[in-house]
Amino acid sequence: MTRRRRRSVLILVCGAVLAAALGLVLTAMRDTIVFFRSPTEVASQKVAPGTRFRLGGLVEAGSLKREADGHVEFAVTDTGSTVAVRYRGLLPDLFREGQGVVTEGVLQADGTFRADTVLAKHDETYMPREVADALKAQGRWQEGGAGGPVKPAEAKPAEVKPRQARADENRADESRADENRAGEDQPGSVPRTAVK
């Protein structure tokens, strides 16, 4: 075999091995890729029963129902359409009505979504990117302040200070207390209460 022929055979073998590896990777990933859909997309695209996907939107107010056997039912809406969700398990601590949620599961033949995973927002300003994009596409998103969806007027909960602000206040209080103690410990100092 000539040098040129050996090189051609080596390139062909490497190409075949690379193609086989790529095929195996794509086959394995096909089962793990899950697409995101909003309730409006589910309704308009007539998603086939048994299809696995992520459903995101807002938990509809008044839709949460807990059953004795551990099942939870709620509705996910993007203010255009609503999809009923059934889930068995513990909901995240931050799960609430009127808040953003992403569920992963399978659409049933009766149109309900059987979720096996429920993800809730992680702070007061977070909205999953896919949910925010879907709400923006429908014109139901407001920019600014909280950056949240347009909702009917609700009573505002008591304002909770962010963790960093509370930590800064605590440090300032400790610093003032240290200064007071330092002034009293020096010899010949007059206690502050005696000074007029």
PDB file of C-alpha atoms in Angstrom:
ATOM      1  CA  MET A   1       0.000   0.000   0.000  1.00  0.00           C
ATOM      2  CA  THR A   2       1.266   3.398  -0.847  1.00  0.00           C
ATOM      3  CA  ARG A   3       1.515   6.185   1.624  1.00  0.00           C
ATOM      4  CA  ARG A   4      -1.325   8.095  -0.045  1.00  0.00           C
ATOM      5  CA  ARG A   5      -3.645   5.081   0.061  1.00  0.00           C
ATOM      6  CA  ARG A   6      -2.893   4.439   3.768  1.00  0.00           C
ATOM      7  CA  ARG A   7      -3.722   8.048   4.583  1.00  0.00           C
ATOM      8  CA  SER A   8      -7.036   7.818   2.661  1.00  0.00           C
ATOM      9  CA  VAL A   9      -7.992   4.592   4.503  1.00  0.00           C
ATOM     10  CA  LEU A  10      -7.109   6.182   7.866  1.00  0.00           C
ATOM     11  CA  ILE A  11      -9.239   9.245   7.092  1.00  0.00           C
ATOM     12  CA  LEU A  12     -12.191   7.064   6.043  1.00  0.00           C
ATOM     13  CA  VAL A  13     -11.950   4.911   9.200  1.00  0.00           C
ATOM     14  CA  CYS A  14     -11.740   7.995  11.443  1.00  0.00           C
ATOM     15  CA  GLY A  15     -14.718   9.541   9.635  1.00  0.00           C
ATOM     16  CA  ALA A  16     -16.765   6.340  10.073  1.00  0.00           C
ATOM     17  CA  VAL A  17     -15.928   6.166  13.801  1.00  0.00           C
ATOM     18  CA  LEU A  18     -16.812   9.848  14.237  1.00  0.00           C
ATOM     19  CA  ALA A  19     -20.127   9.397  12.389  1.00  0.00           C
ATOM     20  CA  ALA A  20     -21.001   6.378  14.544  1.00  0.00           C
ATOM     21  CA  ALA A  21     -20.190   8.271  17.751  1.00  0.00           C
ATOM     22  CA  LEU A  22     -22.262  11.252  16.611  1.00  0.00           C
ATOM     23  CA  GLY A  23     -25.181   8.950  15.785  1.00  0.00           C
ATOM     24  CA  LEU A  24     -25.048   7.369  19.243  1.00  0.00           C
ATOM     25  CA  VAL A  25     -24.943  10.753  20.971  1.00  0.00           C
ATOM     26  CA  LEU A  26     -27.913  12.069  18.969  1.00  0.00           C
ATOM     27  CA  THR A  27     -29.928   8.904  19.644  1.00  0.00           C
ATOM     28  CA  ALA A  28     -29.257   9.181  23.390  1.00  0.00           C
ATOM     29  CA  MET A  29     -30.128  12.890  23.443  1.00  0.00           C
ATOM     30  CA  ARG A  30     -33.413  12.353  21.586  1.00  0.00           C
ATOM     31  CA  ASP A  31     -34.909  10.827  24.726  1.00  0.00           C
ATOM     32  CA  THR A  32     -33.685  13.606  27.033  1.00  0.00           C
ATOM     33  CA  ILE A  33     -34.607  16.697  24.996  1.00  0.00           C
ATOM     34  CA  VAL A  34     -37.778  18.269  26.384  1.00  0.00           C
ATOM     35  CA  PHE A  35     -39.409  21.271  24.686  1.00  0.00           C
ATOM     36  CA  PHE A  36     -41.083  24.184  26.480  1.00  0.00           C
ATOM     37  CA  ARG A  37     -44.673  25.130  25.651  1.00  0.00           C
ATOM     38  CA  SER A  38     -47.090  27.711  27.014  1.00  0.00           C
ATOM     39  CA  PRO A  39     -50.773  26.849  27.569  1.00  0.00           C
ATOM     40  CA  THR A  40     -51.699  28.814  24.426  1.00  0.00           C
ATOM     41  CA  GLU A  41     -49.219  26.789  22.358  1.00  0.00           C
ATOM     42  CA  VAL A  42     -50.626  23.547  23.778  1.00  0.00           C
ATOM     43  CA  ALA A  43     -54.154  24.600  22.775  1.00  0.00           C
ATOM     44  CA  SER A  44     -53.288  25.998  19.340  1.00  0.00           C
ATOM     45  CA  GLN A  45     -50.824  23.322  18.207  1.00  0.00           C
ATOM     46  CA  LYS A  46     -52.995  20.387  19.252  1.00  0.00           C
ATOM     47  CA  VAL A  47     -50.179  18.574  21.067  1.00  0.00           C
ATOM     48  CA  ALA A  48     -50.572  14.801  20.788  1.00  0.00           C
ATOM     49  CA  PRO A  49     -51.362  12.863  23.989  1.00  0.00           C
ATOM     50  CA  GLY A  50     -48.283  11.146  25.401  1.00  0.00           C
ATOM     51  CA  THR A  51     -45.974  13.961  24.328  1.00  0.00           C
ATOM     52  CA  ARG A  52     -43.408  14.895  26.968  1.00  0.00           C
ATOM     53  CA  PHE A  53     -42.695  18.630  27.357  1.00  0.00           C
ATOM     54  CA  ARG A  54     -42.337  21.465  29.847  1.00  0.00           C
ATOM     55  CA  LEU A  55     -45.423  23.544  30.516  1.00  0.00           C
ATOM     56  CA  GLY A  56     -44.885  27.021  31.916  1.00  0.00           C
ATOM     57  CA  GLY A  57     -47.032  29.931  32.974  1.00  0.00           C
ATOM     58  CA  LEU A  58     -48.750  31.291  36.051  1.00  0.00           C
ATOM     59  CA  VAL A  59     -50.605  29.186  38.611  1.00  0.00           C
ATOM     60  CA  GLU A  60     -54.209  30.291  38.178  1.00  0.00           C
ATOM     61  CA  ALA A  61     -55.719  31.875  41.296  1.00  0.00           C
ATOM     62  CA  GLY A  62     -58.255  29.631  43.021  1.00  0.00           C
ATOM     63  CA  SER A  63     -57.256  26.511  41.079  1.00  0.00           C
ATOM     64  CA  LEU A  64     -55.123  24.725  43.703  1.00  0.00           C
ATOM     65  CA  LYS A  65     -56.751  21.579  45.104  1.00  0.00           C
ATOM     66  CA  ARG A  66     -54.978  19.107  47.403  1.00  0.00           C
ATOM     67  CA  GLU A  67     -56.262  15.565  47.747  1.00  0.00           C
ATOM     68  CA  ALA A  68     -55.821  13.197  50.702  1.00  0.00           C
ATOM     69  CA  ASP A  69     -53.829  10.683  48.624  1.00  0.00           C
ATOM     70  CA  GLY A  70     -51.070  13.253  47.943  1.00  0.00           C
ATOM     71  CA  HIS A  71     -52.232  14.356  44.505  1.00  0.00           C
ATOM     72  CA  VAL A  72     -52.342  18.064  43.775  1.00  0.00           C
ATOM     73  CA  GLU A  73     -54.369  19.660  41.003  1.00  0.00           C
ATOM     74  CA  PHE A  74     -53.929  23.203  39.723  1.00  0.00           C
ATOM     75  CA  ALA A  75     -54.227  25.127  36.499  1.00  0.00           C
ATOM     76  CA  VAL A  76     -51.379  26.793  34.598  1.00  0.00           C
ATOM     77  CA  THR A  77     -52.340  29.823  32.543  1.00  0.00           C
ATOM     78  CA  ASP A  78     -50.655  32.413  30.373  1.00  0.00           C
ATOM     79  CA  THR A  79     -53.818  34.536  30.587  1.00  0.00           C
ATOM     80  CA  GLY A  80     -54.735  33.354  27.078  1.00  0.00           C
ATOM     81  CA  SER A  81     -55.348  29.650  27.686  1.00  0.00           C
ATOM     82  CA  THR A  82     -55.352  27.359  30.683  1.00  0.00           C
ATOM     83  CA  VAL A  83     -54.155  23.770  31.125  1.00  0.00           C
ATOM     84  CA  ALA A  84     -55.169  21.592  34.081  1.00  0.00           C
ATOM     85  CA  VAL A  85     -52.182  19.964  35.819  1.00  0.00           C
ATOM     86  CA  ARG A  86     -52.154  16.920  38.073  1.00  0.00           C
ATOM     87  CA  TYR A  87     -49.089  16.217  40.217  1.00  0.00           C
ATOM     88  CA  ARG A  88     -48.266  13.753  42.952  1.00  0.00           C
ATOM     89  CA  GLY A  89     -45.622  14.776  45.432  1.00  0.00           C
ATOM     90  CA  LEU A  90     -44.465  17.700  47.503  1.00  0.00           C
ATOM     91  CA  LEU A  91     -44.695  21.096  45.899  1.00  0.00           C
ATOM     92  CA  PRO A  92     -41.760  23.510  46.220  1.00  0.00           C
ATOM     93  CA  ASP A  93     -41.921  25.884  49.204  1.00  0.00           C
ATOM     94  CA  LEU A  94     -42.251  28.902  46.901  1.00  0.00           C
ATOM     95  CA  PHE A  95     -45.182  27.438  44.930  1.00  0.00           C
ATOM     96  CA  ARG A  96     -48.218  29.797  45.107  1.00  0.00           C
ATOM     97  CA  GLU A  97     -51.229  30.806  43.126  1.00  0.00           C
ATOM     98  CA  GLY A  98     -50.535  33.726  40.802  1.00  0.00           C
ATOM     99  CA  GLN A  99     -46.788  32.951  40.634  1.00  0.00           C
ATOM    100  CA  GLY A 100     -44.627  31.620  37.804  1.00  0.00           C
ATOM    101  CA  VAL A 101     -44.187  27.866  37.496  1.00  0.00           C
ATOM    102  CA  VAL A 102     -42.633  25.382  35.083  1.00  0.00           C
ATOM    103  CA  THR A 103     -43.866  21.783  35.145  1.00  0.00           C
ATOM    104  CA  GLU A 104     -42.438  18.849  33.243  1.00  0.00           C
ATOM    105  CA  GLY A 105     -44.513  15.845  32.305  1.00  0.00           C
ATOM    106  CA  VAL A 106     -46.840  14.247  29.771  1.00  0.00           C
ATOM    107  CA  LEU A 107     -50.099  15.419  28.208  1.00  0.00           C
ATOM    108  CA  GLN A 108     -52.912  12.927  28.867  1.00  0.00           C
ATOM    109  CA  ALA A 109     -55.646  11.919  26.405  1.00  0.00           C
ATOM    110  CA  ASP A 110     -58.257  13.895  28.395  1.00  0.00           C
ATOM    111  CA  GLY A 111     -56.235  17.110  27.998  1.00  0.00           C
ATOM    112  CA  THR A 112     -54.812  17.241  31.526  1.00  0.00           C
ATOM    113  CA  PHE A 113     -51.084  17.484  32.047  1.00  0.00           C
ATOM    114  CA  ARG A 114     -49.586  14.827  34.348  1.00  0.00           C
ATOM    115  CA  ALA A 115     -46.516  16.475  35.841  1.00  0.00           C
ATOM    116  CA  ASP A 116     -43.655  14.574  37.413  1.00  0.00           C
ATOM    117  CA  THR A 117     -41.604  17.708  38.180  1.00  0.00           C
ATOM    118  CA  VAL A 118     -42.745  21.134  39.406  1.00  0.00           C
ATOM    119  CA  LEU A 119     -40.329  24.066  39.519  1.00  0.00           C
ATOM    120  CA  ALA A 120     -41.323  27.326  41.214  1.00  0.00           C
ATOM    121  CA  LYS A 121     -39.775  30.781  41.077  1.00  0.00           C
ATOM    122  CA  HIS A 122     -36.881  31.463  43.462  1.00  0.00           C
ATOM    123  CA  ASP A 123     -37.513  35.081  44.500  1.00  0.00           C
ATOM    124  CA  GLU A 124     -40.052  37.863  44.161  1.00  0.00           C
ATOM    125  CA  THR A 125     -38.779  39.125  40.795  1.00  0.00           C
ATOM    126  CA  TYR A 126     -37.942  35.851  39.027  1.00  0.00           C
ATOM    127  CA  MET A 127     -39.965  34.568  36.119  1.00  0.00           C
ATOM    128  CA  PRO A 128     -38.696  31.637  34.020  1.00  0.00           C
ATOM    129  CA  ARG A 129     -37.328  33.018  30.738  1.00  0.00           C
ATOM    130  CA  GLU A 130     -39.609  30.823  28.633  1.00  0.00           C
ATOM    131  CA  VAL A 131     -42.691  31.943  30.576  1.00  0.00           C
ATOM    132  CA  ALA A 132     -41.696  35.614  30.309  1.00  0.00           C
ATOM    133  CA  ASP A 133     -41.095  35.238  26.548  1.00  0.00           C
ATOM    134  CA  ALA A 134     -44.495  33.591  26.059  1.00  0.00           C
ATOM    135  CA  LEU A 135     -46.240  36.339  28.050  1.00  0.00           C
ATOM    136  CA  LYS A 136     -44.360  39.046  26.121  1.00  0.00           C
ATOM    137  CA  ALA A 137     -45.380  37.478  22.804  1.00  0.00           C
ATOM    138  CA  GLN A 138     -49.028  37.759  23.881  1.00  0.00           C
ATOM    139  CA  GLY A 139     -48.621  41.351  25.087  1.00  0.00           C
ATOM    140  CA  ARG A 140     -49.374  40.362  28.681  1.00  0.00           C
ATOM    141  CA  TRP A 141     -46.021  41.378  30.192  1.00  0.00           C
ATOM    142  CA  GLN A 142     -45.105  44.712  31.723  1.00  0.00           C
ATOM    143  CA  GLU A 143     -41.530  45.943  31.902  1.00  0.00           C
ATOM    144  CA  GLY A 144     -40.163  47.890  34.836  1.00  0.00           C
ATOM    145  CA  GLY A 145     -40.685  47.684  38.604  1.00  0.00           C
ATOM    146  CA  ALA A 146     -41.250  44.059  39.430  1.00  0.00           C
ATOM    147  CA  GLY A 147     -40.959  43.050  35.774  1.00  0.00           C
ATOM    148  CA  GLY A 148     -43.842  40.692  36.301  1.00  0.00           C
ATOM    149  CA  PRO A 149     -46.924  39.915  34.321  1.00  0.00           C
ATOM    150  CA  VAL A 150     -49.851  42.280  34.205  1.00  0.00           C
ATOM    151  CA  LYS A 151     -52.239  41.103  36.913  1.00  0.00           C
ATOM    152  CA  PRO A 152     -55.415  42.470  38.439  1.00  0.00           C
ATOM    153  CA  ALA A 153     -54.828  44.764  41.411  1.00  0.00           C
ATOM    154  CA  GLU A 154     -54.105  42.786  44.530  1.00  0.00           C
ATOM    155  CA  ALA A 155     -53.352  43.694  48.110  1.00  0.00           C
ATOM    156  CA  LYS A 156     -49.597  44.024  48.442  1.00  0.00           C
ATOM    157  CA  PRO A 157     -47.951  41.821  51.051  1.00  0.00           C
ATOM    158  CA  ALA A 158     -45.788  43.425  53.709  1.00  0.00           C
ATOM    159  CA  GLU A 159     -42.469  44.472  52.225  1.00  0.00           C
ATOM    160  CA  VAL A 160     -39.647  42.115  53.067  1.00  0.00           C
ATOM    161  CA  LYS A 161     -36.160  43.569  53.011  1.00  0.00           C
ATOM    162  CA  PRO A 162     -33.582  41.713  50.953  1.00  0.00           C
ATOM    163  CA  ARG A 163     -31.085  39.637  52.901  1.00  0.00           C
ATOM    164  CA  GLN A 164     -28.190  42.001  52.107  1.00  0.00           C
ATOM    165  CA  ALA A 165     -30.070  45.066  53.447  1.00  0.00           C
ATOM    166  CA  ARG A 166     -30.853  43.249  56.692  1.00  0.00           C
ATOM    167  CA  ALA A 167     -27.197  42.171  57.037  1.00  0.00           C
ATOM    168  CA  ASP A 168     -26.017  45.772  56.468  1.00  0.00           C
ATOM    169  CA  GLU A 169     -28.383  47.056  59.167  1.00  0.00           C
ATOM    170  CA  ASN A 170     -27.183  44.392  61.614  1.00  0.00           C
ATOM    171  CA  ARG A 171     -23.538  45.300  60.973  1.00  0.00           C
ATOM    172  CA  ALA A 172     -24.281  49.003  61.535  1.00  0.00           C
ATOM    173  CA  ASP A 173     -26.033  48.207  64.844  1.00  0.00           C
ATOM    174  CA  GLU A 174     -23.091  46.060  65.985  1.00  0.00           C
ATOM    175  CA  SER A 175     -20.636  48.796  65.006  1.00  0.00           C
ATOM    176  CA  ARG A 176     -22.510  51.403  67.086  1.00  0.00           C
ATOM    177  CA  ALA A 177     -22.625  49.030  70.058  1.00  0.00           C
ATOM    178  CA  ASP A 178     -18.872  48.382  69.763  1.00  0.00           C
ATOM    179  CA  GLU A 179     -18.177  52.135  69.692  1.00  0.00           C
ATOM    180  CA  ASN A 180     -20.248  52.648  72.829  1.00  0.00           C
ATOM    181  CA  ARG A 181     -18.442  49.855  74.666  1.00  0.00           C
ATOM    182  CA  ALA A 182     -15.016  51.058  73.512  1.00  0.00           C
ATOM    183  CA  GLY A 183     -15.654  54.565  74.902  1.00  0.00           C
ATOM    184  CA  GLU A 184     -16.703  53.205  78.286  1.00  0.00           C
ATOM    185  CA  ASP A 185     -13.706  50.871  78.681  1.00  0.00           C
ATOM    186  CA  GLN A 186     -11.023  53.580  78.481  1.00  0.00           C
ATOM    187  CA  PRO A 187      -9.536  54.722  81.810  1.00  0.00           C
ATOM    188  CA  GLY A 188     -10.709  58.135  82.889  1.00  0.00           C
ATOM    189  CA  SER A 189     -13.707  58.129  80.582  1.00  0.00           C
ATOM    190  CA  VAL A 190     -16.996  59.371  81.903  1.00  0.00           C
ATOM    191  CA  PRO A 191     -20.018  57.181  81.296  1.00  0.00           C
ATOM    192  CA  ARG A 192     -22.255  58.705  78.628  1.00  0.00           C
ATOM    193  CA  THR A 193     -25.258  58.777  80.906  1.00  0.00           C
ATOM    194  CA  ALA A 194     -23.434  61.122  83.311  1.00  0.00           C
ATOM    195  CA  VAL A 195     -22.541  63.675  80.634  1.00  0.00           C
ATOM    196  CA  LYS A 196     -25.028  66.552  80.356  1.00  0.00           C
TER     197      LYS A 196
END
